[in-house]
Tab-separated table of C-alpha atoms in Angstrom:
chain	number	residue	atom	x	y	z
A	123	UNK	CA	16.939	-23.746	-5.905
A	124	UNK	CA	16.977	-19.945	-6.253
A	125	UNK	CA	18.813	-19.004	-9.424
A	126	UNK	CA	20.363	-15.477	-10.355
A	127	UNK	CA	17.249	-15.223	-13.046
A	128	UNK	CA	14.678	-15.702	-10.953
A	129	UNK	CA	15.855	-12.871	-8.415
A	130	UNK	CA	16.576	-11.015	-11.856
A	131	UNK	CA	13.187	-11.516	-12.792
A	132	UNK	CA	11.358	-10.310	-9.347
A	133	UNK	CA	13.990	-7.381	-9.011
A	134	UNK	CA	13.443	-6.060	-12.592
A	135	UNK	CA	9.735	-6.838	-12.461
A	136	UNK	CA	9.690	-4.886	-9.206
A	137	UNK	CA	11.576	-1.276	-10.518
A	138	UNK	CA	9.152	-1.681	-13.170
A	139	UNK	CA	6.188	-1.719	-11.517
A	140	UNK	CA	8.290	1.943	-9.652
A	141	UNK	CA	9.837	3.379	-12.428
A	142	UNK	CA	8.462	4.434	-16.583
A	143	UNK	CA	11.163	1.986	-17.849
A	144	UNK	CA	9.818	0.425	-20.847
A	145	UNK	CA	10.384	-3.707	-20.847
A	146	UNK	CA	13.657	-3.855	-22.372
A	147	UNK	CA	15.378	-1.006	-21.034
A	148	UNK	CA	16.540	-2.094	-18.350
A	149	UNK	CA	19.830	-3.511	-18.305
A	150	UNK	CA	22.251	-5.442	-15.487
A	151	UNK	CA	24.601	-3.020	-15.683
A	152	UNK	CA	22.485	0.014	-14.938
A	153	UNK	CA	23.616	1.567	-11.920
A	154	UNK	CA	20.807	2.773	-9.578
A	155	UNK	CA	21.802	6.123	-10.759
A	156	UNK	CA	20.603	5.770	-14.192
A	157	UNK	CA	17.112	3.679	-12.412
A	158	UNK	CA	16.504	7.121	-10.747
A	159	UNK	CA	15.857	4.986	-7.681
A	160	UNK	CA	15.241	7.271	-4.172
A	161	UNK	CA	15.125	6.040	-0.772
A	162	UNK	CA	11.230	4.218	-1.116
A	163	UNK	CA	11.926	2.554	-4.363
A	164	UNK	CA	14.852	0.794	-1.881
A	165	UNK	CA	12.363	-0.181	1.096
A	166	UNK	CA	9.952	-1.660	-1.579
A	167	UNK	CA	12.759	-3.430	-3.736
A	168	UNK	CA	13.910	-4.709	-0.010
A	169	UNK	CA	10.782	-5.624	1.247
A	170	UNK	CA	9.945	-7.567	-2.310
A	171	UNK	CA	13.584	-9.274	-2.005
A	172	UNK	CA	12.958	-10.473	1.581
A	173	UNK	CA	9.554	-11.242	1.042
A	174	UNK	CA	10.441	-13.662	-2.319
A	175	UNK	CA	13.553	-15.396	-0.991
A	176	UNK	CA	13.752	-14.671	2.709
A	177	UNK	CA	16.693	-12.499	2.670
A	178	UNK	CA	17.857	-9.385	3.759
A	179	UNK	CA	19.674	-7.129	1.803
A	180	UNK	CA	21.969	-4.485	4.318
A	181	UNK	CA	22.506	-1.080	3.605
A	182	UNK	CA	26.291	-1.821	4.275
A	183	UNK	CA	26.381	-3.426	0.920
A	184	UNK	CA	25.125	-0.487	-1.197
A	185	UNK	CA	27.142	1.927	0.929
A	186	UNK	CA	30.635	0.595	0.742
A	187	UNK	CA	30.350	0.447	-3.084
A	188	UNK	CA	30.393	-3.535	-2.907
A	189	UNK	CA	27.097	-2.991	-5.329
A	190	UNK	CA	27.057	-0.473	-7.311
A	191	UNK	CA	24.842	-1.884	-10.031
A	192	UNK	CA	21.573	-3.991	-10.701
A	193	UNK	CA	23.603	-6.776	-12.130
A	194	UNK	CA	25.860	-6.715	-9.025
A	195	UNK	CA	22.428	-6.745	-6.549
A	196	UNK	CA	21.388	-9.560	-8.319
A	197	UNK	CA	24.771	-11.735	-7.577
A	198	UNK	CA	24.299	-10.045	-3.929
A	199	UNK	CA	21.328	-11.761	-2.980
A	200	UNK	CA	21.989	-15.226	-4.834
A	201	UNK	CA	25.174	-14.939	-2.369
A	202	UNK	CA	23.079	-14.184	0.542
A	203	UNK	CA	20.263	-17.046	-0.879
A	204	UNK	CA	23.468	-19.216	-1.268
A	205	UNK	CA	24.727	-18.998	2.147
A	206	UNK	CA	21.434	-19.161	4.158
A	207	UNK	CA	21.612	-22.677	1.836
A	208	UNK	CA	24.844	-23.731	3.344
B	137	UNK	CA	-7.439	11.874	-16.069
B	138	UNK	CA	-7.707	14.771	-13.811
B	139	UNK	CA	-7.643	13.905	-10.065
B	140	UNK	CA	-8.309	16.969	-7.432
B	141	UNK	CA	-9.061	16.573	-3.735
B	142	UNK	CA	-10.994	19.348	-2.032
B	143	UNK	CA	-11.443	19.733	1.644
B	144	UNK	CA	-15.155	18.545	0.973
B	145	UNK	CA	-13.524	15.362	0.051
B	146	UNK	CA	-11.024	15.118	2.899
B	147	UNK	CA	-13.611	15.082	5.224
B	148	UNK	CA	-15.940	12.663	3.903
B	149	UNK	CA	-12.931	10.685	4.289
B	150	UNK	CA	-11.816	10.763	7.403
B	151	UNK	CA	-15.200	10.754	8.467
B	152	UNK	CA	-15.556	7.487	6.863
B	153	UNK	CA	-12.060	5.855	7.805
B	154	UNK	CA	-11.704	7.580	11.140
B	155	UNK	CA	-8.218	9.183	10.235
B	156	UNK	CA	-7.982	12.538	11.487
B	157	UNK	CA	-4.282	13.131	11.510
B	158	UNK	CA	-3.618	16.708	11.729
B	159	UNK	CA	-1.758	16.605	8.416
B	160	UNK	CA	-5.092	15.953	6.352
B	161	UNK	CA	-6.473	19.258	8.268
B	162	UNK	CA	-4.120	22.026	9.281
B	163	UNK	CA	-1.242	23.800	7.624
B	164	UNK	CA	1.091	24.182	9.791
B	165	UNK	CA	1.325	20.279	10.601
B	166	UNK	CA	2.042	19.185	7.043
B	167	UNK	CA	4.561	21.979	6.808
B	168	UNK	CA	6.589	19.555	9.181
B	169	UNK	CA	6.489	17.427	6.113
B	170	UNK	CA	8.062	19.956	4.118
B	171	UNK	CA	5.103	20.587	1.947
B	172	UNK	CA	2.888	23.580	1.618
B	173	UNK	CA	-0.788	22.852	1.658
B	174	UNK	CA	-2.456	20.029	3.457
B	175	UNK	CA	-2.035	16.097	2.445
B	176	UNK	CA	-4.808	14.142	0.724
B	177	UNK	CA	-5.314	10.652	2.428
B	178	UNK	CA	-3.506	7.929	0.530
B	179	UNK	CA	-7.085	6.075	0.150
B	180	UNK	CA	-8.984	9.097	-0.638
B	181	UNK	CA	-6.834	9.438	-3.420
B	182	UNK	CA	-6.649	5.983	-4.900
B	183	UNK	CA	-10.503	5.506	-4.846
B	184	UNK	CA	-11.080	6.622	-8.504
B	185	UNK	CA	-7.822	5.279	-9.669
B	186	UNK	CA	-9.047	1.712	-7.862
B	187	UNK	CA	-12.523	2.452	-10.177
B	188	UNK	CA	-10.647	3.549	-13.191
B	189	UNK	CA	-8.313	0.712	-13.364
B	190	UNK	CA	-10.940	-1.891	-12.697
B	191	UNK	CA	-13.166	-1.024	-15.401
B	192	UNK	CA	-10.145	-1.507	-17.956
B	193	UNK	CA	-8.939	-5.062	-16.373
B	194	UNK	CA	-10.873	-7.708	-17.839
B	195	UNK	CA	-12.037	-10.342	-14.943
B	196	UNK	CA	-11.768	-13.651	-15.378
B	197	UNK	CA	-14.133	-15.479	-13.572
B	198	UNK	CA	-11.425	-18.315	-12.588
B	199	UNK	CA	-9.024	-15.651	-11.529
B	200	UNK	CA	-8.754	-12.794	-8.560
B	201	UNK	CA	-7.804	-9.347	-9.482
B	202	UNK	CA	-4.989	-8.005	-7.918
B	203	UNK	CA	-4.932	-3.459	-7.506
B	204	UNK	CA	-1.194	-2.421	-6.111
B	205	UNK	CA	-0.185	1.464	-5.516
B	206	UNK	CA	3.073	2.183	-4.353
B	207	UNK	CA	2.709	5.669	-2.555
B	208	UNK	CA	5.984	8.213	-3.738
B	209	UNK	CA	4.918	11.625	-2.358
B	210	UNK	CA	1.494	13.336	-0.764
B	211	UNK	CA	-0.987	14.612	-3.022
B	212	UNK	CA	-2.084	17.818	-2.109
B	213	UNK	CA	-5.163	19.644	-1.459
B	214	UNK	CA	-6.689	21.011	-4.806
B	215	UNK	CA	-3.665	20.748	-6.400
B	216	UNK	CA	-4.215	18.607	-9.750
B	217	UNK	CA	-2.398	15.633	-10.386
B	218	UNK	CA	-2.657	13.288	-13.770
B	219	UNK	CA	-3.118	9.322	-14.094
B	220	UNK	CA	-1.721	8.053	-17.183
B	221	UNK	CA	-1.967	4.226	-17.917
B	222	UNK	CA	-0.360	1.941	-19.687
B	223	UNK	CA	-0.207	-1.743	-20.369
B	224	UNK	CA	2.622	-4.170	-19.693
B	225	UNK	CA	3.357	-7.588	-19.532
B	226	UNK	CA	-0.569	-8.527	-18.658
B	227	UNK	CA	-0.897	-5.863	-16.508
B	228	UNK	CA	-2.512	-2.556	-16.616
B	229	UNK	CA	0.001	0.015	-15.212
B	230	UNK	CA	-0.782	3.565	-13.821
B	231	UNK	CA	0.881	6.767	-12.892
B	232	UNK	CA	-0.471	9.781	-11.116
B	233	UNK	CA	1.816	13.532	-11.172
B	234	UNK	CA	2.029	16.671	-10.390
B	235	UNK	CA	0.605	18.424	-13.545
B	236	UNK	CA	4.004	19.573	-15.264
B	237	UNK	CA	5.095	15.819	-14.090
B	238	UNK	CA	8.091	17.128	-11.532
B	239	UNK	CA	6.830	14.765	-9.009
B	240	UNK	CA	4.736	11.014	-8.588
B	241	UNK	CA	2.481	10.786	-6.495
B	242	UNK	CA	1.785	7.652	-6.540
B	243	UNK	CA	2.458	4.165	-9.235
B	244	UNK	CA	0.914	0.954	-9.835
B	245	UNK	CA	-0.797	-1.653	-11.568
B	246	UNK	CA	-3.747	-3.852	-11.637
B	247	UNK	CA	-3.770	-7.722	-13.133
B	248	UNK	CA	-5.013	-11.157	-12.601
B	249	UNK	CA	-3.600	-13.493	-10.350
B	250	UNK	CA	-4.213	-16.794	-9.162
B	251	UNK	CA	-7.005	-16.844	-6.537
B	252	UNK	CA	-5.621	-16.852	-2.754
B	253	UNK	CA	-5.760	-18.771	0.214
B	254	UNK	CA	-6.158	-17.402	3.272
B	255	UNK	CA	-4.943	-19.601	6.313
B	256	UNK	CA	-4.228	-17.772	9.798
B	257	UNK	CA	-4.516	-18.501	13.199
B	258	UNK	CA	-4.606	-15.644	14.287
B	259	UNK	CA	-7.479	-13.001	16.010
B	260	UNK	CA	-10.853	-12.644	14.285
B	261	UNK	CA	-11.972	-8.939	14.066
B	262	UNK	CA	-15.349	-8.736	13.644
B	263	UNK	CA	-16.790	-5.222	12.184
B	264	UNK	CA	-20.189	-4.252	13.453
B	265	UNK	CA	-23.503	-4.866	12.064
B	266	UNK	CA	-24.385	-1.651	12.720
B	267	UNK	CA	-21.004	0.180	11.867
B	268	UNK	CA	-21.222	-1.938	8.594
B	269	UNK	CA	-24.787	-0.142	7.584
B	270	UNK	CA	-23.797	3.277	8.312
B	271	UNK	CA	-20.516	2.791	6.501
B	272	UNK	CA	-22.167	1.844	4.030
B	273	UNK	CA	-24.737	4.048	3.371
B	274	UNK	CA	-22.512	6.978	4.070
B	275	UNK	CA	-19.798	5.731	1.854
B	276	UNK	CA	-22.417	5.659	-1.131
B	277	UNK	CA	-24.566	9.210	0.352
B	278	UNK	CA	-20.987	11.055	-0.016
B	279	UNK	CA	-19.215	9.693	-2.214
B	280	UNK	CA	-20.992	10.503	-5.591
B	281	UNK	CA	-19.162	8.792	-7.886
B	282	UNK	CA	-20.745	4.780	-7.348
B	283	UNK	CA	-17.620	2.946	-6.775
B	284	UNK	CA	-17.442	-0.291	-6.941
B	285	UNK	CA	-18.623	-2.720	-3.727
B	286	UNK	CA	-14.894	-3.999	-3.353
B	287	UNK	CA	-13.669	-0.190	-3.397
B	288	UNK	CA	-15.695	0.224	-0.452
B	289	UNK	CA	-15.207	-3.132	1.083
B	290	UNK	CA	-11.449	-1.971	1.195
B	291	UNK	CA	-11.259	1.010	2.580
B	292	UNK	CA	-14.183	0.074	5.581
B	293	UNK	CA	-11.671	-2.653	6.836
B	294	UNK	CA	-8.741	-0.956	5.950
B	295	UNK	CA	-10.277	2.063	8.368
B	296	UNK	CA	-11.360	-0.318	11.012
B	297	UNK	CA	-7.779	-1.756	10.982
B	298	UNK	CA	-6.104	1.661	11.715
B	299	UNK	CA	-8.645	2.849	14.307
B	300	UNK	CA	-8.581	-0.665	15.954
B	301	UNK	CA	-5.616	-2.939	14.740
B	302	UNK	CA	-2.596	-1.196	14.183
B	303	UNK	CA	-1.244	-2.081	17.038
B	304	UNK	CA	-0.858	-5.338	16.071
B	305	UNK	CA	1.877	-3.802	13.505
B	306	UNK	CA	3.653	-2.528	16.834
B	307	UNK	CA	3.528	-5.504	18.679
B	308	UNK	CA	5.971	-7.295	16.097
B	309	UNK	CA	8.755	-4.623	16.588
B	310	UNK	CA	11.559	-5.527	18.643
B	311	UNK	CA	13.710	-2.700	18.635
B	312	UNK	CA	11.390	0.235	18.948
B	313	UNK	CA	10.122	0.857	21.828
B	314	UNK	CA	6.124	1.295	22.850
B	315	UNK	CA	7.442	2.264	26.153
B	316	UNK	CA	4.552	0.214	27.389
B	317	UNK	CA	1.937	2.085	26.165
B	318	UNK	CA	-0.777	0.986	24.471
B	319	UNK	CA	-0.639	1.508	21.212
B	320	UNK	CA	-3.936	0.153	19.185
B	321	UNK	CA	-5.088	3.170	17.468
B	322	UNK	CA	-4.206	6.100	15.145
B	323	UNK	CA	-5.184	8.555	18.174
B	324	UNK	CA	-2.185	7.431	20.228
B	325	UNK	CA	0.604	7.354	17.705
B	326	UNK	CA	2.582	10.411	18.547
B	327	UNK	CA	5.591	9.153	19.325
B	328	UNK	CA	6.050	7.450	15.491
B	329	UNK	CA	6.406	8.847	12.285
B	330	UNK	CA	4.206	5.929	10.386
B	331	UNK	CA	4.438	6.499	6.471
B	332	UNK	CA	1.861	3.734	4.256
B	333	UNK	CA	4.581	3.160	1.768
B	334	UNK	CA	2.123	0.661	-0.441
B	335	UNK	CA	-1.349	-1.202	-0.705
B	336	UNK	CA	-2.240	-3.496	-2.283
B	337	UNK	CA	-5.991	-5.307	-2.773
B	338	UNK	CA	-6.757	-9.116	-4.164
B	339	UNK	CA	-9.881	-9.725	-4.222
B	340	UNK	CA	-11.685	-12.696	-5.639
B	341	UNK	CA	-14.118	-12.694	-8.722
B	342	UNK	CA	-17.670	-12.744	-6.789
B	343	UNK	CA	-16.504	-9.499	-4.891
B	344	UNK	CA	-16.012	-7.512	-8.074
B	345	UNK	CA	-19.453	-8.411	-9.419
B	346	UNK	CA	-21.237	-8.322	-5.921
B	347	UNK	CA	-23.529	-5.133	-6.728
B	348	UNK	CA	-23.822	-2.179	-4.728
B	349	UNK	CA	-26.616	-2.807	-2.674
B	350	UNK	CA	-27.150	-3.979	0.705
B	351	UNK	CA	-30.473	-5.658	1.590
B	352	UNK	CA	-28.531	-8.511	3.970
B	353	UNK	CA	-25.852	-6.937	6.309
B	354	UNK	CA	-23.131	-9.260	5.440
B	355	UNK	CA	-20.577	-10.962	8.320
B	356	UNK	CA	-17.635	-9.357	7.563
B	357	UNK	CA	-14.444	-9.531	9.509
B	358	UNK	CA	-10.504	-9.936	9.224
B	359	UNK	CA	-7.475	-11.522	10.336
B	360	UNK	CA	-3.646	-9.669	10.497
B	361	UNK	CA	-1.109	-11.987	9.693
B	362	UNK	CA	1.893	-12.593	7.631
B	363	UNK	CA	4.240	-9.969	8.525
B	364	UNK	CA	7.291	-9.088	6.643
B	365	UNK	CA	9.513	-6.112	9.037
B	366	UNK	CA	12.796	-5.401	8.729
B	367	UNK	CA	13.894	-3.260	11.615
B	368	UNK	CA	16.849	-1.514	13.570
B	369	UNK	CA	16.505	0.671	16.404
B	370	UNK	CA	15.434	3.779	14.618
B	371	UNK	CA	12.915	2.472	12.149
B	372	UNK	CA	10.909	-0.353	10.908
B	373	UNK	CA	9.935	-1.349	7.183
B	374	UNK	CA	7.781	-3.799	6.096
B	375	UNK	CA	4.570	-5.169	5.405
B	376	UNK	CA	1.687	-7.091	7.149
B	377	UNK	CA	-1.146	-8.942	5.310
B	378	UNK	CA	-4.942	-8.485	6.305
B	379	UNK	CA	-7.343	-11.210	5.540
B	380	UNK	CA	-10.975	-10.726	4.487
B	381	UNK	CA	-13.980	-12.756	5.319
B	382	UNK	CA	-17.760	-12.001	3.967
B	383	UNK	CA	-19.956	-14.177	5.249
B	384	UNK	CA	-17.224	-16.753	6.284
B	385	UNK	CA	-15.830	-17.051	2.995
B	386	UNK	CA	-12.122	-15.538	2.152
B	387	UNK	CA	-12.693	-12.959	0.048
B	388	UNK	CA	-9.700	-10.415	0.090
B	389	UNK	CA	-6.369	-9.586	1.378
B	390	UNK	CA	-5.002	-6.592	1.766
B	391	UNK	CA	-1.240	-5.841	1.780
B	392	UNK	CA	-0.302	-2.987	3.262
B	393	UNK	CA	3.637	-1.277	3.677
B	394	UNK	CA	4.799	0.564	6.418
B	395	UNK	CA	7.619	2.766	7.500
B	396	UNK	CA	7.722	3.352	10.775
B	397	UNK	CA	10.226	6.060	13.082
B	398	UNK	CA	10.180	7.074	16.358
B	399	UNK	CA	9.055	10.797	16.223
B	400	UNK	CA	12.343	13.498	16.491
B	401	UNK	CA	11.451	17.196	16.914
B	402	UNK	CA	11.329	17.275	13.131
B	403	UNK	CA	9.004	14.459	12.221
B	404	UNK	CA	5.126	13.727	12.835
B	405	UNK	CA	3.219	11.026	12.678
B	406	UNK	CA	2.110	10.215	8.997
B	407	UNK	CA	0.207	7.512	8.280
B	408	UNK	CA	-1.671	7.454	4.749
């Protein structure tokens, strides 16, 4: 079963391989702000996401303000893992 | 290390890989893509970087080796850009600027990964004897720098898929419309705006020590498979997976990522 550490684990691994964030920098809370994060770092981190756990992430989500954070994209696709599940 | 890209280089290229989009060549057609000078070819640029990167991962013969670039923003005609490495978590990461750093080209990494299984049911593609020899030898005549066999192996299938294949890619879109045409090569993409967003090369442990020399034309051919889109009516993201065969044996798979628009006024078609 898909836990909120493994998607943790492929998301951060994923704006690492992007982004010059050394290992530990990067923190749940960070808001895609403060990842520096443009419009292809999204497709990729999207593409990763529904590649690993079959999921798609909608723009809707990040729009509204629903997630705001890394943390909070984390818990959105363990939801969206969660209710494919159900 | 320095990278620069001449228009010498460009056209060895797209000799080679058969991509003559106007936006490697003329001015005024990469101006629609807000830059100033002509675009480098995504593959053109990430041959040394595929060379460099290789010669600092250390093979293991039980393992594949696995070269990703995720492509930011075009590289530009003898403008110089910068690769910096540096290591993390087992893998050897890379970064190519714009000298004073204000933009990325392109990132990535290179590491070892478990070796792959290829399993598809879909089309063979065969590549030509023939074509194989001349790509060869041309790749090595004009290309000074002796890159690596897998380097080449790479960018000849990679080439025959966008002069032949891609419209495989288009046949897996629901929502935007081919309007029945055919679409099966670069030369009749103007309707999309196609953007290579990533690639990404595993290739297996023989292919990085096969030397560069060709006294048997080996079978080589490919299957596309394995796509991952995500699409509305105005675009398309996503990747598709090519698979490799020398001489009947699985030998690498290419992952490449697309964006894909239908063309406005504003946009061209792009493909790296």
């Amino acid at each position: 079963m898909t836990t909120y550490e493994d998607i943790y684990q492929v998301a951060e691994d994923t704006i690492l391989d992007l982004k010059d964030f050394d290992e530990d920098e990067i923190k749940s809370e960070m808001t895609f702000e403060e990842l520096d994060l443009d419009s292809l770092d999204f497709i990729e981190i999207q593409v990763v996401i529904k590649k690993k756990f079959s999921v798609i992430m909608k723009p809707e989500a990040f729009e509204n303000g629903e997630v705001l954070t890394f943390g909070q994209m984390c818990d959105y696709v363990l939801k969206l893992k969660q209710a494919e599940a159900a | 290390m320095e990278l620069l890209f001449n228009s010498e280089d460009i056209e060895k290229w797209a000799a080679f890989s058969g991509d003559r989009n106007p936006i490697h060549f003329d001015r005024q057609a990469a101006a629609k893509l807000g830059v100033e000078k002509v675009v480098v070819h995504g593959m053109l640029t990430l041959l040394p970087v595929k060379q460099e990167m290789a010669s600092k991962s250390e093979a293991d013969p039980s393992s594949w080796t696995q070269f990703r670039a995720s492509f930011k923003s075009p590289t530009l005609i003898d403008e110089k850009v910068f690769l910096k490495t540096k290591e993390r978590r087992a893998k050897q990461t890379f970064r190519v600027s714009s000298s004073n750093e204000e933009y990325q080209c392109f990132v990535g990494n290179i590491s070892q990964v478990k070796p792959e299984v290829w399993a598809s049911r879909e089309e063979v593609n065969y590549i030509d004897e023939e074509d194989i020899k001349r790509k060869f030898d041309k790749f090595y005549c004009d290309f000074e720098q002796q890159f690596d066999y897998w380097i080449w192996l790479d960018g000849l299938v990679f080439g025959h898929f966008i002069c032949n294949q891609i419209g495989n890619v288009f046949s897996e879109l629901k929502h935007i419309s081919t309007n029945n045409k055919m679409v099966n090569s670069i030369d009749n993409l103007s309707d999309y705006l196609i953007v290579q967003i990533s690639h990404q090369t595993t290739f297996s442990s023989d292919l990085k020590n096969t030397p560069i020399q060709l006294h048997e034309i080996p079978d080589i051919c490919y299957q596309v498979d394995n796509f991952n889109i995500t699409e509305d009516s105005e675009a398309a993201f996503g990747t598709c997976e090519i698979g490799v065969m020398v001489n009947e044996q699985h030998q690498m798979t290419l992952e490449l990522g697309l964006m894909i628009k239908m063309n406005t006024q504003q946009d061209i078609e792009y493909i790296n």
